mmCIF file of C-alpha atoms and ligand atoms in Angstrom:
data_model
loop_
_atom_site.group_PDB
_atom_site.id
_atom_site.type_symbol
_atom_site.label_atom_id
_atom_site.label_comp_id
_atom_site.label_asym_id
_atom_site.label_seq_id
_atom_site.Cartn_x
_atom_site.Cartn_y
_atom_site.Cartn_z
ATOM 1 C CA UNK A 1 -52.739 139.569 -107.254
ATOM 2 C CA UNK A 2 -49.521 139.763 -109.269
ATOM 3 C CA UNK A 3 -48.994 136.762 -111.557
ATOM 4 C CA UNK A 4 -47.375 135.891 -114.872
ATOM 5 C CA UNK A 5 -47.429 133.246 -117.542
ATOM 6 C CA UNK A 6 -44.650 132.698 -120.020
ATOM 7 C CA UNK A 7 -44.396 130.986 -123.409
ATOM 8 C CA UNK A 8 -41.923 130.514 -126.229
ATOM 9 C CA UNK A 9 -39.743 127.708 -127.530
ATOM 10 C CA UNK A 10 -35.957 128.188 -127.633
ATOM 11 C CA UNK A 11 -35.895 128.278 -131.443
ATOM 12 C CA UNK A 12 -39.440 129.556 -131.968
ATOM 13 C CA UNK A 13 -40.274 133.051 -133.187
ATOM 14 C CA UNK A 14 -40.162 134.680 -129.768
ATOM 15 C CA UNK A 15 -40.438 134.333 -126.003
ATOM 16 C CA UNK A 16 -43.436 136.050 -124.451
ATOM 17 C CA UNK A 17 -44.897 136.650 -121.005
ATOM 18 C CA UNK A 18 -48.009 138.316 -119.644
ATOM 19 C CA UNK A 19 -47.680 140.062 -116.292
ATOM 20 C CA UNK A 20 -51.048 140.689 -114.679
ATOM 21 C CA UNK A 21 -51.853 142.704 -111.557
ATOM 22 C CA UNK A 22 -49.290 145.508 -111.684
ATOM 23 C CA UNK A 23 -50.742 148.863 -110.533
ATOM 24 C CA UNK A 24 -51.194 151.736 -113.000
ATOM 25 C CA UNK A 25 -48.662 154.554 -113.193
ATOM 26 C CA UNK A 26 -45.330 152.719 -112.955
ATOM 27 C CA UNK A 27 -42.738 153.928 -115.460
ATOM 28 C CA UNK A 28 -41.628 150.970 -117.577
ATOM 29 C CA UNK A 29 -38.941 151.404 -120.241
ATOM 30 C CA UNK A 30 -37.646 148.789 -122.651
ATOM 31 C CA UNK A 31 -34.080 150.041 -122.119
ATOM 32 C CA UNK A 32 -34.294 149.344 -118.364
ATOM 33 C CA UNK A 33 -35.418 145.765 -119.007
ATOM 34 C CA UNK A 34 -32.699 145.330 -121.650
ATOM 35 C CA UNK A 35 -29.999 146.088 -119.074
ATOM 36 C CA UNK A 36 -30.953 142.968 -117.095
ATOM 37 C CA UNK A 37 -31.307 140.910 -120.290
ATOM 38 C CA UNK A 38 -27.713 141.835 -121.164
ATOM 39 C CA UNK A 39 -26.577 140.871 -117.654
ATOM 40 C CA UNK A 40 -28.120 137.384 -118.096
ATOM 41 C CA UNK A 41 -25.924 136.817 -121.123
ATOM 42 C CA UNK A 42 -22.639 137.593 -119.379
ATOM 43 C CA UNK A 43 -20.143 135.604 -117.381
ATOM 44 C CA UNK A 44 -17.116 133.434 -118.002
ATOM 45 C CA UNK A 45 -17.912 129.916 -119.239
ATOM 46 C CA UNK A 46 -20.886 130.555 -121.541
ATOM 47 C CA UNK A 47 -21.257 128.744 -124.874
ATOM 48 C CA UNK A 48 -21.703 130.090 -128.415
ATOM 49 C CA UNK A 49 -25.458 130.632 -128.226
ATOM 50 C CA UNK A 50 -24.800 133.752 -126.152
ATOM 51 C CA UNK A 51 -23.064 135.225 -129.208
ATOM 52 C CA UNK A 52 -26.174 134.695 -131.367
ATOM 53 C CA UNK A 53 -28.607 136.145 -128.858
ATOM 54 C CA UNK A 54 -28.511 139.822 -128.096
ATOM 55 C CA UNK A 55 -31.805 139.907 -126.289
ATOM 56 C CA UNK A 56 -34.018 142.966 -126.590
ATOM 57 C CA UNK A 57 -37.497 143.211 -125.137
ATOM 58 C CA UNK A 58 -40.536 144.662 -126.884
ATOM 59 C CA UNK A 59 -43.460 145.853 -124.787
ATOM 60 C CA UNK A 60 -46.535 144.782 -126.754
ATOM 61 C CA UNK A 61 -49.227 146.228 -124.504
ATOM 62 C CA UNK A 62 -50.201 147.353 -121.025
ATOM 63 C CA UNK A 63 -47.949 150.440 -121.135
ATOM 64 C CA UNK A 64 -48.852 153.833 -122.661
ATOM 65 C CA UNK A 65 -46.507 156.806 -122.811
ATOM 66 C CA UNK A 66 -44.016 154.948 -120.627
ATOM 67 C CA UNK A 67 -46.492 154.274 -117.790
ATOM 68 C CA UNK A 68 -48.272 151.019 -116.875
ATOM 69 C CA UNK A 69 -52.044 151.165 -117.399
ATOM 70 C CA UNK A 70 -53.039 148.567 -114.815
ATOM 71 C CA UNK A 71 -53.830 146.213 -117.744
ATOM 72 C CA UNK A 72 -51.933 142.969 -118.303
ATOM 73 C CA UNK A 73 -48.472 143.749 -119.711
ATOM 74 C CA UNK A 74 -47.159 141.592 -122.547
ATOM 75 C CA UNK A 75 -43.421 141.382 -123.046
ATOM 76 C CA UNK A 76 -41.731 139.763 -126.031
ATOM 77 C CA UNK A 77 -38.140 138.833 -126.874
ATOM 78 C CA UNK A 78 -37.574 137.766 -130.471
ATOM 79 C CA UNK A 79 -35.283 134.782 -131.046
ATOM 80 C CA UNK A 80 -32.555 136.075 -133.341
ATOM 81 C CA UNK A 81 -31.999 132.650 -134.901
ATOM 82 C CA UNK A 82 -35.634 132.281 -136.043
ATOM 83 C CA UNK A 83 -34.895 132.667 -139.773
ATOM 84 C CA UNK A 84 -32.771 129.507 -139.615
ATOM 85 C CA UNK A 85 -35.509 127.629 -137.753
ATOM 86 C CA UNK A 86 -38.734 128.793 -139.422
ATOM 87 C CA UNK A 87 -39.284 125.442 -141.196
ATOM 88 C CA UNK A 88 -37.954 123.270 -138.378
ATOM 89 C CA UNK A 89 -40.217 125.033 -135.860
ATOM 90 C CA UNK A 90 -43.105 126.006 -138.157
ATOM 91 C CA UNK A 91 -46.485 126.193 -136.429
ATOM 92 C CA UNK A 92 -48.312 125.923 -139.767
ATOM 93 C CA UNK A 93 -46.925 123.749 -142.541
ATOM 94 C CA UNK A 94 -46.070 120.151 -141.505
ATOM 95 C CA UNK A 95 -42.510 119.463 -142.679
ATOM 96 C CA UNK A 96 -42.245 116.051 -140.985
ATOM 97 C CA UNK A 97 -41.704 114.054 -144.196
ATOM 98 C CA UNK A 98 -38.956 116.357 -145.543
ATOM 99 C CA UNK A 99 -37.275 116.726 -142.163
ATOM 100 C CA UNK A 100 -37.185 113.149 -140.911
ATOM 101 C CA UNK A 101 -33.404 113.378 -140.593
ATOM 102 C CA UNK A 102 -33.580 116.101 -137.942
ATOM 103 C CA UNK A 103 -35.909 114.171 -135.607
ATOM 104 C CA UNK A 104 -34.124 113.595 -132.277
ATOM 105 C CA UNK A 105 -34.614 110.248 -130.545
ATOM 106 C CA UNK A 106 -31.519 110.419 -128.362
ATOM 107 C CA UNK A 107 -32.309 111.763 -124.875
ATOM 108 C CA UNK A 108 -29.555 113.560 -122.941
ATOM 109 C CA UNK A 109 -29.009 112.575 -119.280
ATOM 110 C CA UNK A 110 -29.792 115.371 -116.805
ATOM 111 C CA UNK A 111 -32.380 116.963 -119.119
ATOM 112 C CA UNK A 112 -36.169 116.750 -119.432
ATOM 113 C CA UNK A 113 -35.689 114.808 -122.729
ATOM 114 C CA UNK A 114 -36.602 111.194 -121.855
ATOM 115 C CA UNK A 115 -39.290 111.841 -119.239
ATOM 116 C CA UNK A 116 -40.904 114.568 -121.370
ATOM 117 C CA UNK A 117 -40.868 112.334 -124.473
ATOM 118 C CA UNK A 118 -42.733 109.612 -122.581
ATOM 119 C CA UNK A 119 -45.059 111.929 -120.646
ATOM 120 C CA UNK A 120 -46.194 113.945 -123.700
ATOM 121 C CA UNK A 121 -46.269 110.913 -126.021
ATOM 122 C CA UNK A 122 -43.847 112.518 -128.488
ATOM 123 C CA UNK A 123 -41.940 111.389 -131.571
ATOM 124 C CA UNK A 124 -39.168 114.028 -131.393
ATOM 125 C CA UNK A 125 -37.126 114.986 -128.305
ATOM 126 C CA UNK A 126 -36.990 118.522 -129.744
ATOM 127 C CA UNK A 127 -40.650 118.903 -128.776
ATOM 128 C CA UNK A 128 -39.504 118.646 -125.157
ATOM 129 C CA UNK A 129 -36.128 120.351 -125.059
ATOM 130 C CA UNK A 130 -37.333 123.496 -126.822
ATOM 131 C CA UNK A 131 -39.310 124.728 -123.819
ATOM 132 C CA UNK A 132 -37.579 122.803 -121.033
ATOM 133 C CA UNK A 133 -34.301 124.582 -121.808
ATOM 134 C CA UNK A 134 -33.126 127.619 -119.838
ATOM 135 C CA UNK A 135 -33.641 129.874 -122.881
ATOM 136 C CA UNK A 136 -37.033 130.902 -121.494
ATOM 137 C CA UNK A 137 -35.320 132.273 -118.380
ATOM 138 C CA UNK A 138 -34.698 135.396 -120.527
ATOM 139 C CA UNK A 139 -38.374 136.311 -120.390
ATOM 140 C CA UNK A 140 -38.416 135.664 -116.621
ATOM 141 C CA UNK A 141 -35.561 138.141 -116.312
ATOM 142 C CA UNK A 142 -37.667 140.668 -118.253
ATOM 143 C CA UNK A 143 -40.603 140.131 -115.859
ATOM 144 C CA UNK A 144 -38.187 140.424 -112.926
ATOM 145 C CA UNK A 145 -36.831 143.728 -114.278
ATOM 146 C CA UNK A 146 -40.360 145.190 -114.214
ATOM 147 C CA UNK A 147 -40.830 143.902 -110.654
ATOM 148 C CA UNK A 148 -37.472 145.417 -109.621
ATOM 149 C CA UNK A 149 -38.581 148.744 -111.071
ATOM 150 C CA UNK A 150 -41.791 148.536 -109.039
ATOM 151 C CA UNK A 151 -39.863 147.722 -105.831
ATOM 152 C CA UNK A 152 -37.306 150.477 -106.466
ATOM 153 C CA UNK A 153 -40.164 153.013 -106.102
ATOM 154 C CA UNK A 154 -40.199 151.973 -102.431
ATOM 155 C CA UNK A 155 -36.418 152.000 -102.050
ATOM 156 C CA UNK A 156 -36.030 148.206 -102.312
ATOM 157 C CA UNK A 157 -32.727 147.107 -103.849
ATOM 158 C CA UNK A 158 -31.955 143.603 -105.168
ATOM 159 C CA UNK A 159 -28.548 142.287 -106.174
ATOM 160 C CA UNK A 160 -26.651 139.000 -106.417
ATOM 161 C CA UNK A 161 -23.176 137.540 -106.568
ATOM 162 C CA UNK A 162 -21.517 134.151 -106.957
ATOM 163 C CA UNK A 163 -20.207 132.526 -103.772
ATOM 164 C CA UNK A 164 -18.931 129.180 -105.050
ATOM 165 C CA UNK A 165 -17.929 127.524 -108.350
ATOM 166 C CA UNK A 166 -17.000 123.856 -108.680
ATOM 167 C CA UNK A 167 -16.348 123.540 -104.939
ATOM 168 C CA UNK A 168 -14.141 126.677 -104.754
ATOM 169 C CA UNK A 169 -15.658 128.952 -102.109
ATOM 170 C CA UNK A 170 -15.384 132.732 -102.102
ATOM 171 C CA UNK A 171 -14.229 134.341 -98.851
ATOM 172 C CA UNK A 172 -16.762 137.184 -98.568
ATOM 173 C CA UNK A 173 -18.484 136.837 -95.192
ATOM 174 C CA UNK A 174 -16.556 139.760 -93.672
ATOM 175 C CA UNK A 175 -17.156 142.103 -96.602
ATOM 176 C CA UNK A 176 -19.789 144.848 -96.571
ATOM 177 C CA UNK A 177 -22.330 144.844 -99.399
ATOM 178 C CA UNK A 178 -20.619 147.938 -100.832
ATOM 179 C CA UNK A 179 -17.311 146.067 -100.942
ATOM 180 C CA UNK A 180 -18.991 143.038 -102.512
ATOM 181 C CA UNK A 181 -20.639 145.152 -105.201
ATOM 182 C CA UNK A 182 -17.378 147.002 -105.904
ATOM 183 C CA UNK A 183 -15.462 143.752 -106.265
ATOM 184 C CA UNK A 184 -17.726 141.816 -108.605
ATOM 185 C CA UNK A 185 -17.138 141.757 -112.353
ATOM 186 C CA UNK A 186 -20.180 140.574 -114.286
ATOM 187 C CA UNK A 187 -18.050 139.808 -117.358
ATOM 188 C CA UNK A 188 -16.115 137.274 -115.302
ATOM 189 C CA UNK A 189 -17.544 135.147 -112.478
ATOM 190 C CA UNK A 190 -19.299 137.867 -110.505
ATOM 191 C CA UNK A 191 -17.687 136.773 -107.267
ATOM 192 C CA UNK A 192 -16.504 139.231 -104.600
ATOM 193 C CA UNK A 193 -13.314 137.254 -103.821
ATOM 194 C CA UNK A 194 -10.786 138.126 -106.526
ATOM 195 C CA UNK A 195 -8.243 135.466 -105.604
ATOM 196 C CA UNK A 196 -10.890 132.746 -105.477
ATOM 197 C CA UNK A 197 -12.147 133.962 -108.872
ATOM 198 C CA UNK A 198 -8.806 133.111 -110.470
ATOM 199 C CA UNK A 199 -8.986 129.552 -109.120
ATOM 200 C CA UNK A 200 -12.631 129.252 -110.188
ATOM 201 C CA UNK A 201 -11.747 130.344 -113.732
ATOM 202 C CA UNK A 202 -8.997 127.757 -113.795
ATOM 203 C CA UNK A 203 -11.476 125.122 -112.590
ATOM 204 C CA UNK A 204 -13.908 125.987 -115.423
ATOM 205 C CA UNK A 205 -11.100 126.089 -117.978
ATOM 206 C CA UNK A 206 -9.882 122.643 -116.903
ATOM 207 C CA UNK A 207 -13.415 121.189 -116.858
ATOM 208 C CA UNK A 208 -14.020 122.598 -120.352
ATOM 209 C CA UNK A 209 -10.720 121.163 -121.613
ATOM 210 C CA UNK A 210 -11.746 117.771 -120.215
ATOM 211 C CA UNK A 211 -15.171 118.090 -121.873
ATOM 212 C CA UNK A 212 -16.818 118.541 -118.486
ATOM 213 C CA UNK A 213 -18.884 121.189 -116.690
ATOM 214 C CA UNK A 214 -19.131 122.705 -113.195
ATOM 215 C CA UNK A 215 -21.911 124.100 -111.014
ATOM 216 C CA UNK A 216 -21.884 126.585 -108.166
ATOM 217 C CA UNK A 217 -23.767 128.708 -105.687
ATOM 218 C CA UNK A 218 -25.098 132.269 -105.874
ATOM 219 C CA UNK A 219 -26.581 134.540 -103.244
ATOM 220 C CA UNK A 220 -29.393 137.073 -103.768
ATOM 221 C CA UNK A 221 -29.880 139.966 -101.359
ATOM 222 C CA UNK A 222 -32.913 142.246 -101.077
ATOM 223 C CA UNK A 223 -32.568 145.408 -98.945
ATOM 224 C CA UNK A 224 -34.846 148.067 -97.462
ATOM 225 C CA UNK A 225 -37.885 145.851 -97.195
ATOM 226 C CA UNK A 226 -40.750 146.619 -94.860
ATOM 227 C CA UNK A 227 -41.600 144.331 -91.954
ATOM 228 C CA UNK A 228 -44.399 141.872 -92.691
ATOM 229 C CA UNK A 229 -44.327 140.788 -96.347
ATOM 230 C CA UNK A 230 -45.773 137.275 -96.593
ATOM 231 C CA UNK A 231 -47.584 135.543 -93.754
ATOM 232 C CA UNK A 232 -47.699 132.391 -91.633
ATOM 233 C CA UNK A 233 -51.522 132.332 -91.823
ATOM 234 C CA UNK A 234 -51.562 129.842 -94.696
ATOM 235 C CA UNK A 235 -48.804 127.574 -96.017
ATOM 236 C CA UNK A 236 -48.833 128.965 -99.536
ATOM 237 C CA UNK A 237 -48.632 132.575 -98.356
ATOM 238 C CA UNK A 238 -45.287 132.117 -96.575
ATOM 239 C CA UNK A 239 -42.659 134.300 -98.225
ATOM 240 C CA UNK A 240 -39.825 131.870 -97.389
ATOM 241 C CA UNK A 241 -41.698 129.031 -99.118
ATOM 242 C CA UNK A 242 -42.541 131.108 -102.169
ATOM 243 C CA UNK A 243 -38.983 132.384 -102.545
ATOM 244 C CA UNK A 244 -37.640 128.836 -102.282
ATOM 245 C CA UNK A 245 -40.148 127.509 -104.838
ATOM 246 C CA UNK A 246 -39.378 130.276 -107.299
ATOM 247 C CA UNK A 247 -35.619 129.827 -106.997
ATOM 248 C CA UNK A 248 -35.954 126.049 -107.236
ATOM 249 C CA UNK A 249 -37.987 126.435 -110.429
ATOM 250 C CA UNK A 250 -34.971 127.886 -112.267
ATOM 251 C CA UNK A 251 -33.461 125.221 -114.519
ATOM 252 C CA UNK A 252 -30.554 123.346 -112.873
ATOM 253 C CA UNK A 253 -31.153 124.717 -109.343
ATOM 254 C CA UNK A 254 -30.970 121.810 -106.893
ATOM 255 C CA UNK A 255 -30.816 123.481 -103.487
ATOM 256 C CA UNK A 256 -31.996 126.678 -101.805
ATOM 257 C CA UNK A 257 -30.954 128.152 -98.456
ATOM 258 C CA UNK A 258 -32.348 131.071 -96.484
ATOM 259 C CA UNK A 259 -29.968 132.955 -94.194
ATOM 260 C CA UNK A 260 -27.680 130.451 -92.457
ATOM 261 C CA UNK A 261 -29.629 127.664 -94.199
ATOM 262 C CA UNK A 262 -28.193 124.162 -93.753
ATOM 263 C CA UNK A 263 -25.579 125.516 -91.326
ATOM 264 C CA UNK A 264 -28.346 126.034 -88.725
ATOM 265 C CA UNK A 265 -28.779 122.276 -88.385
ATOM 266 C CA UNK A 266 -25.180 121.945 -87.149
ATOM 267 C CA UNK A 267 -25.315 124.739 -84.557
ATOM 268 C CA UNK A 268 -26.794 125.358 -81.132
ATOM 269 C CA UNK A 269 -29.913 127.501 -80.852
ATOM 270 C CA UNK A 270 -27.892 130.256 -79.177
ATOM 271 C CA UNK A 271 -25.651 130.375 -82.268
ATOM 272 C CA UNK A 272 -28.530 130.567 -84.722
ATOM 273 C CA UNK A 273 -31.240 132.957 -83.556
ATOM 274 C CA UNK A 274 -31.050 136.716 -83.876
ATOM 275 C CA UNK A 275 -31.558 138.497 -80.566
ATOM 276 C CA UNK A 276 -33.945 141.446 -80.468
ATOM 277 C CA UNK A 277 -32.963 144.931 -79.197
ATOM 278 C CA UNK A 278 -34.740 148.252 -78.955
ATOM 279 C CA UNK A 279 -33.592 151.853 -79.159
ATOM 280 C CA UNK A 280 -35.550 155.087 -79.611
ATOM 281 C CA UNK A 281 -33.775 155.748 -82.930
ATOM 282 C CA UNK A 282 -33.758 152.313 -84.475
ATOM 283 C CA UNK A 283 -36.864 150.931 -82.756
ATOM 284 C CA UNK A 284 -36.725 147.112 -82.760
ATOM 285 C CA UNK A 285 -33.510 145.838 -84.302
ATOM 286 C CA UNK A 286 -31.154 142.869 -84.423
ATOM 287 C CA UNK A 287 -27.346 142.829 -84.339
ATOM 288 C CA UNK A 288 -27.173 139.693 -86.511
ATOM 289 C CA UNK A 289 -29.118 138.465 -89.535
ATOM 290 C CA UNK A 290 -28.706 134.707 -89.435
ATOM 291 C CA UNK A 291 -32.384 134.233 -90.332
ATOM 292 C CA UNK A 292 -31.793 135.951 -93.683
ATOM 293 C CA UNK A 293 -34.535 138.498 -93.059
ATOM 294 C CA UNK A 294 -37.331 135.941 -92.721
ATOM 295 C CA UNK A 295 -39.093 134.745 -89.574
ATOM 296 C CA UNK A 296 -42.436 132.938 -89.510
ATOM 297 C CA UNK A 297 -42.680 133.156 -93.301
ATOM 298 C CA UNK A 298 -42.591 136.975 -93.141
ATOM 299 C CA UNK A 299 -39.968 139.594 -93.911
ATOM 300 C CA UNK A 300 -38.721 140.881 -90.533
ATOM 301 C CA UNK A 301 -37.226 144.123 -91.858
ATOM 302 C CA UNK A 302 -33.640 142.833 -92.093
ATOM 303 C CA UNK A 303 -32.004 142.151 -95.485
ATOM 304 C CA UNK A 304 -33.419 139.095 -97.198
ATOM 305 C CA UNK A 305 -30.528 136.735 -98.008
ATOM 306 C CA UNK A 306 -31.128 133.575 -100.075
ATOM 307 C CA UNK A 307 -28.726 131.194 -101.780
ATOM 308 C CA UNK A 308 -29.230 128.701 -104.594
ATOM 309 C CA UNK A 309 -27.059 125.790 -105.698
ATOM 310 C CA UNK A 310 -26.763 125.098 -109.427
ATOM 311 C CA UNK A 311 -25.792 121.639 -110.650
ATOM 312 C CA UNK A 312 -23.115 121.314 -113.354
ATOM 313 C CA UNK A 313 -24.557 121.874 -116.860
ATOM 314 C CA UNK A 314 -25.801 118.434 -117.980
ATOM 315 C CA UNK A 315 -24.757 118.615 -121.652
ATOM 316 C CA UNK A 316 -21.127 117.554 -121.794
ATOM 317 C CA UNK A 317 -18.550 117.434 -124.562
ATOM 318 C CA UNK A 318 -17.400 114.200 -122.918
ATOM 319 C CA UNK A 319 -20.222 111.853 -123.805
ATOM 320 C CA UNK A 320 -22.539 110.312 -121.178
ATOM 321 C CA UNK A 321 -24.250 106.973 -121.743
ATOM 322 C CA UNK A 322 -27.836 107.019 -122.917
ATOM 323 C CA UNK A 323 -30.226 104.898 -124.990
ATOM 324 C CA UNK A 324 -31.944 105.753 -128.283
ATOM 325 C CA UNK A 325 -35.699 105.791 -127.573
ATOM 326 C CA UNK A 326 -36.681 104.294 -130.956
ATOM 327 C CA UNK A 327 -33.940 101.709 -131.539
ATOM 328 C CA UNK A 328 -33.270 100.997 -127.830
ATOM 329 C CA UNK A 329 -29.584 100.957 -128.796
ATOM 330 C CA UNK A 330 -27.061 102.537 -126.408
ATOM 331 C CA UNK A 331 -25.201 105.638 -127.587
ATOM 332 C CA UNK A 332 -22.988 108.291 -126.056
ATOM 333 C CA UNK A 333 -24.664 111.698 -125.722
ATOM 334 C CA UNK A 334 -22.390 114.581 -126.670
ATOM 335 C CA UNK A 335 -22.836 118.136 -127.857
ATOM 336 C CA UNK A 336 -21.447 120.802 -130.172
ATOM 337 C CA UNK A 337 -22.511 123.955 -128.319
ATOM 338 C CA UNK A 338 -23.191 124.374 -124.624
ATOM 339 C CA UNK A 339 -22.220 126.349 -121.530
ATOM 340 C CA UNK A 340 -19.393 124.992 -119.341
ATOM 341 C CA UNK A 341 -20.748 127.019 -116.441
ATOM 342 C CA UNK A 342 -23.599 129.525 -116.186
ATOM 343 C CA UNK A 343 -23.732 130.398 -112.475
ATOM 344 C CA UNK A 344 -23.390 134.208 -112.942
ATOM 345 C CA UNK A 345 -26.278 134.095 -115.456
ATOM 346 C CA UNK A 346 -28.348 131.978 -113.073
ATOM 347 C CA UNK A 347 -27.778 134.602 -110.378
ATOM 348 C CA UNK A 348 -29.419 137.254 -112.591
ATOM 349 C CA UNK A 349 -32.398 134.911 -113.038
ATOM 350 C CA UNK A 350 -32.340 134.458 -109.242
ATOM 351 C CA UNK A 351 -32.649 138.234 -108.753
ATOM 352 C CA UNK A 352 -35.592 138.258 -111.167
ATOM 353 C CA UNK A 353 -37.581 135.525 -109.431
ATOM 354 C CA UNK A 354 -36.871 137.044 -105.998
ATOM 355 C CA UNK A 355 -38.064 140.434 -107.333
ATOM 356 C CA UNK A 356 -41.279 138.846 -108.597
ATOM 357 C CA UNK A 357 -42.026 137.134 -105.263
ATOM 358 C CA UNK A 358 -41.316 140.314 -103.301
ATOM 359 C CA UNK A 359 -43.399 142.494 -105.642
ATOM 360 C CA UNK A 360 -46.234 139.948 -105.376
ATOM 361 C CA UNK A 361 -46.252 140.025 -101.552
ATOM 362 C CA UNK A 362 -45.801 143.801 -101.595
ATOM 363 C CA UNK A 363 -48.923 144.281 -103.740
ATOM 364 C CA UNK A 364 -50.796 141.747 -101.624
ATOM 365 C CA UNK A 365 -49.946 143.667 -98.440
ATOM 366 C CA UNK A 366 -50.329 147.253 -99.629
ATOM 367 C CA UNK A 367 -53.013 146.793 -102.311
ATOM 368 C CA UNK A 368 -53.860 149.664 -104.632
ATOM 369 C CA UNK A 369 -54.780 149.982 -108.298
ATOM 370 C CA UNK A 370 -52.424 152.881 -108.921
ATOM 371 C CA UNK A 371 -48.879 153.648 -107.771
ATOM 372 C CA UNK A 372 -50.209 156.688 -105.898
ATOM 373 C CA UNK A 373 -52.658 154.537 -103.942
ATOM 374 C CA UNK A 374 -50.121 151.844 -103.077
ATOM 375 C CA UNK A 375 -47.601 154.527 -102.024
ATOM 376 C CA UNK A 376 -50.209 156.099 -99.728
ATOM 377 C CA UNK A 377 -50.920 152.716 -98.157
ATOM 378 C CA UNK A 378 -47.207 152.030 -97.774
ATOM 379 C CA UNK A 379 -46.505 155.417 -96.138
ATOM 380 C CA UNK A 380 -49.349 154.960 -93.689
ATOM 381 C CA UNK A 381 -48.049 151.502 -92.673
ATOM 382 C CA UNK A 382 -44.511 152.908 -92.321
ATOM 383 C CA UNK A 383 -45.846 155.589 -89.976
ATOM 384 C CA UNK A 384 -47.675 152.981 -87.952
ATOM 385 C CA UNK A 385 -44.480 150.904 -87.603
ATOM 386 C CA UNK A 386 -42.426 154.011 -86.729
ATOM 387 C CA UNK A 387 -44.765 154.856 -83.870
ATOM 388 C CA UNK A 388 -44.832 151.458 -82.194
HETATM 389 C C1 FMN B 1 -28.593 130.253 -117.197
HETATM 390 C C2 FMN B 1 -28.629 128.785 -117.510
HETATM 391 C C3 FMN B 1 -27.954 128.302 -118.626
HETATM 392 C C4 FMN B 1 -27.966 126.950 -118.918
HETATM 393 N N1 FMN B 1 -27.256 126.527 -120.013
HETATM 394 C C5 FMN B 1 -27.266 125.206 -120.319
HETATM 395 C C6 FMN B 1 -26.529 124.719 -121.454
HETATM 396 O O1 FMN B 1 -25.883 125.476 -122.190
HETATM 397 N N2 FMN B 1 -26.555 123.385 -121.698
HETATM 398 C C7 FMN B 1 -27.253 122.525 -120.912
HETATM 399 O O2 FMN B 1 -27.233 121.333 -121.167
HETATM 400 N N3 FMN B 1 -27.949 122.940 -119.829
HETATM 401 C C8 FMN B 1 -27.985 124.255 -119.513
HETATM 402 N N4 FMN B 1 -28.682 124.686 -118.412
HETATM 403 C C9 FMN B 1 -29.330 123.712 -117.501
HETATM 404 C C10 FMN B 1 -30.545 123.016 -118.096
HETATM 405 O O3 FMN B 1 -31.467 123.949 -118.628
HETATM 406 C C11 FMN B 1 -31.251 122.145 -117.040
HETATM 407 O O4 FMN B 1 -30.321 121.423 -116.304
HETATM 408 C C12 FMN B 1 -32.207 121.197 -117.728
HETATM 409 O O5 FMN B 1 -33.223 121.947 -118.368
HETATM 410 C C13 FMN B 1 -32.853 120.173 -116.775
HETATM 411 O O6 FMN B 1 -33.525 120.806 -115.736
HETATM 412 P P1 FMN B 1 -33.174 120.505 -114.203
HETATM 413 O O7 FMN B 1 -31.664 120.549 -114.113
HETATM 414 O O8 FMN B 1 -33.816 121.619 -113.443
HETATM 415 O O9 FMN B 1 -33.718 119.161 -113.859
HETATM 416 C C14 FMN B 1 -28.692 126.039 -118.092
HETATM 417 C C15 FMN B 1 -29.394 126.535 -116.979
HETATM 418 C C16 FMN B 1 -29.370 127.892 -116.671
HETATM 419 C C17 FMN B 1 -30.110 128.403 -115.477
#
């Protein structure tokens, strides 16, 4: 079974993750992972932290001479700012007495701060925000890059784009995926609709000027998948459920849709379901993909299409009311450095978590300790499907 655990505070020494269950013989290169790490740092509307971080992964173990060994793989991303934080975040020496002035007792609305402080019986909000923050999504992107590499061996392709920012919707439904991919600019808002992008940028600029933030929606597409990943035979094996849970677990994601999603509730059944056809060449096929490639918790062979809605970044330059946990006095929470919008970055994290869920179900279905074995199993299943 493919699984991973991650660790690493925002201003600690490093972020780490252990990926367990990947077959032996997959080529894994740091430079491939670094490409996705760079993509997570792009996009119009990011704050200054992105200028400090130039994330690079180090493969600590599980890979020898560029190939996975079948052992757990440990990935690490060093935090570039560590030298400025080594006392503040020391795991050894206790600097509490000399650092009383940096203790945070002011929780920010929309963050884990207050609930985490109470739940973990803390004295410093930093002990919560360090790991609750979206900084650790970098290591998830690294894990996702390995999963993408695994899936690419079977021709599976995963990509994403932004469909909405601050209520401005992109007009992209009639575009082919090639057109969409040609149109998007990852240095800007990564949206296929160029005229909407201009309005979106204006919306972010205005929000930033007013000390505010905006959210948005991104879509992730996975292509060339086999029929039958995931299963309805137990609730926690459903691929739709696992994709939704993984996307929802990204910081600031507040809604997930599969295929037509919430639109289905407004339509008639005849407008929602994808009719089934058969031809000698194509075998079973559909002319529409309103289900987003998932029926009965399984991939049905069509493109998987999922969307996630990101709330506006909760840390605002315009202060929000809050209460100091120690003094119980009200104060206005504000910030010096934060993103005004991070939807394009969130979409890269979305690709990563989708890649992990697909790789997990792929390995579950096709088994195998080595890439050769899993490829044999996959080919034999493909032949079986071809001959139905
Ligand atoms: C890519 C990305 C970047 C983010 N950047 C910031 C940021 O700069 N400032 C901030 O306050 N929140 C930021 N967030 C959102 C917070 O991490 C998130 O809202 C917070 O941890 C509370 O979690 P919740 O919104 O899931 O409840 C970011 C989220 C993502 C996915």
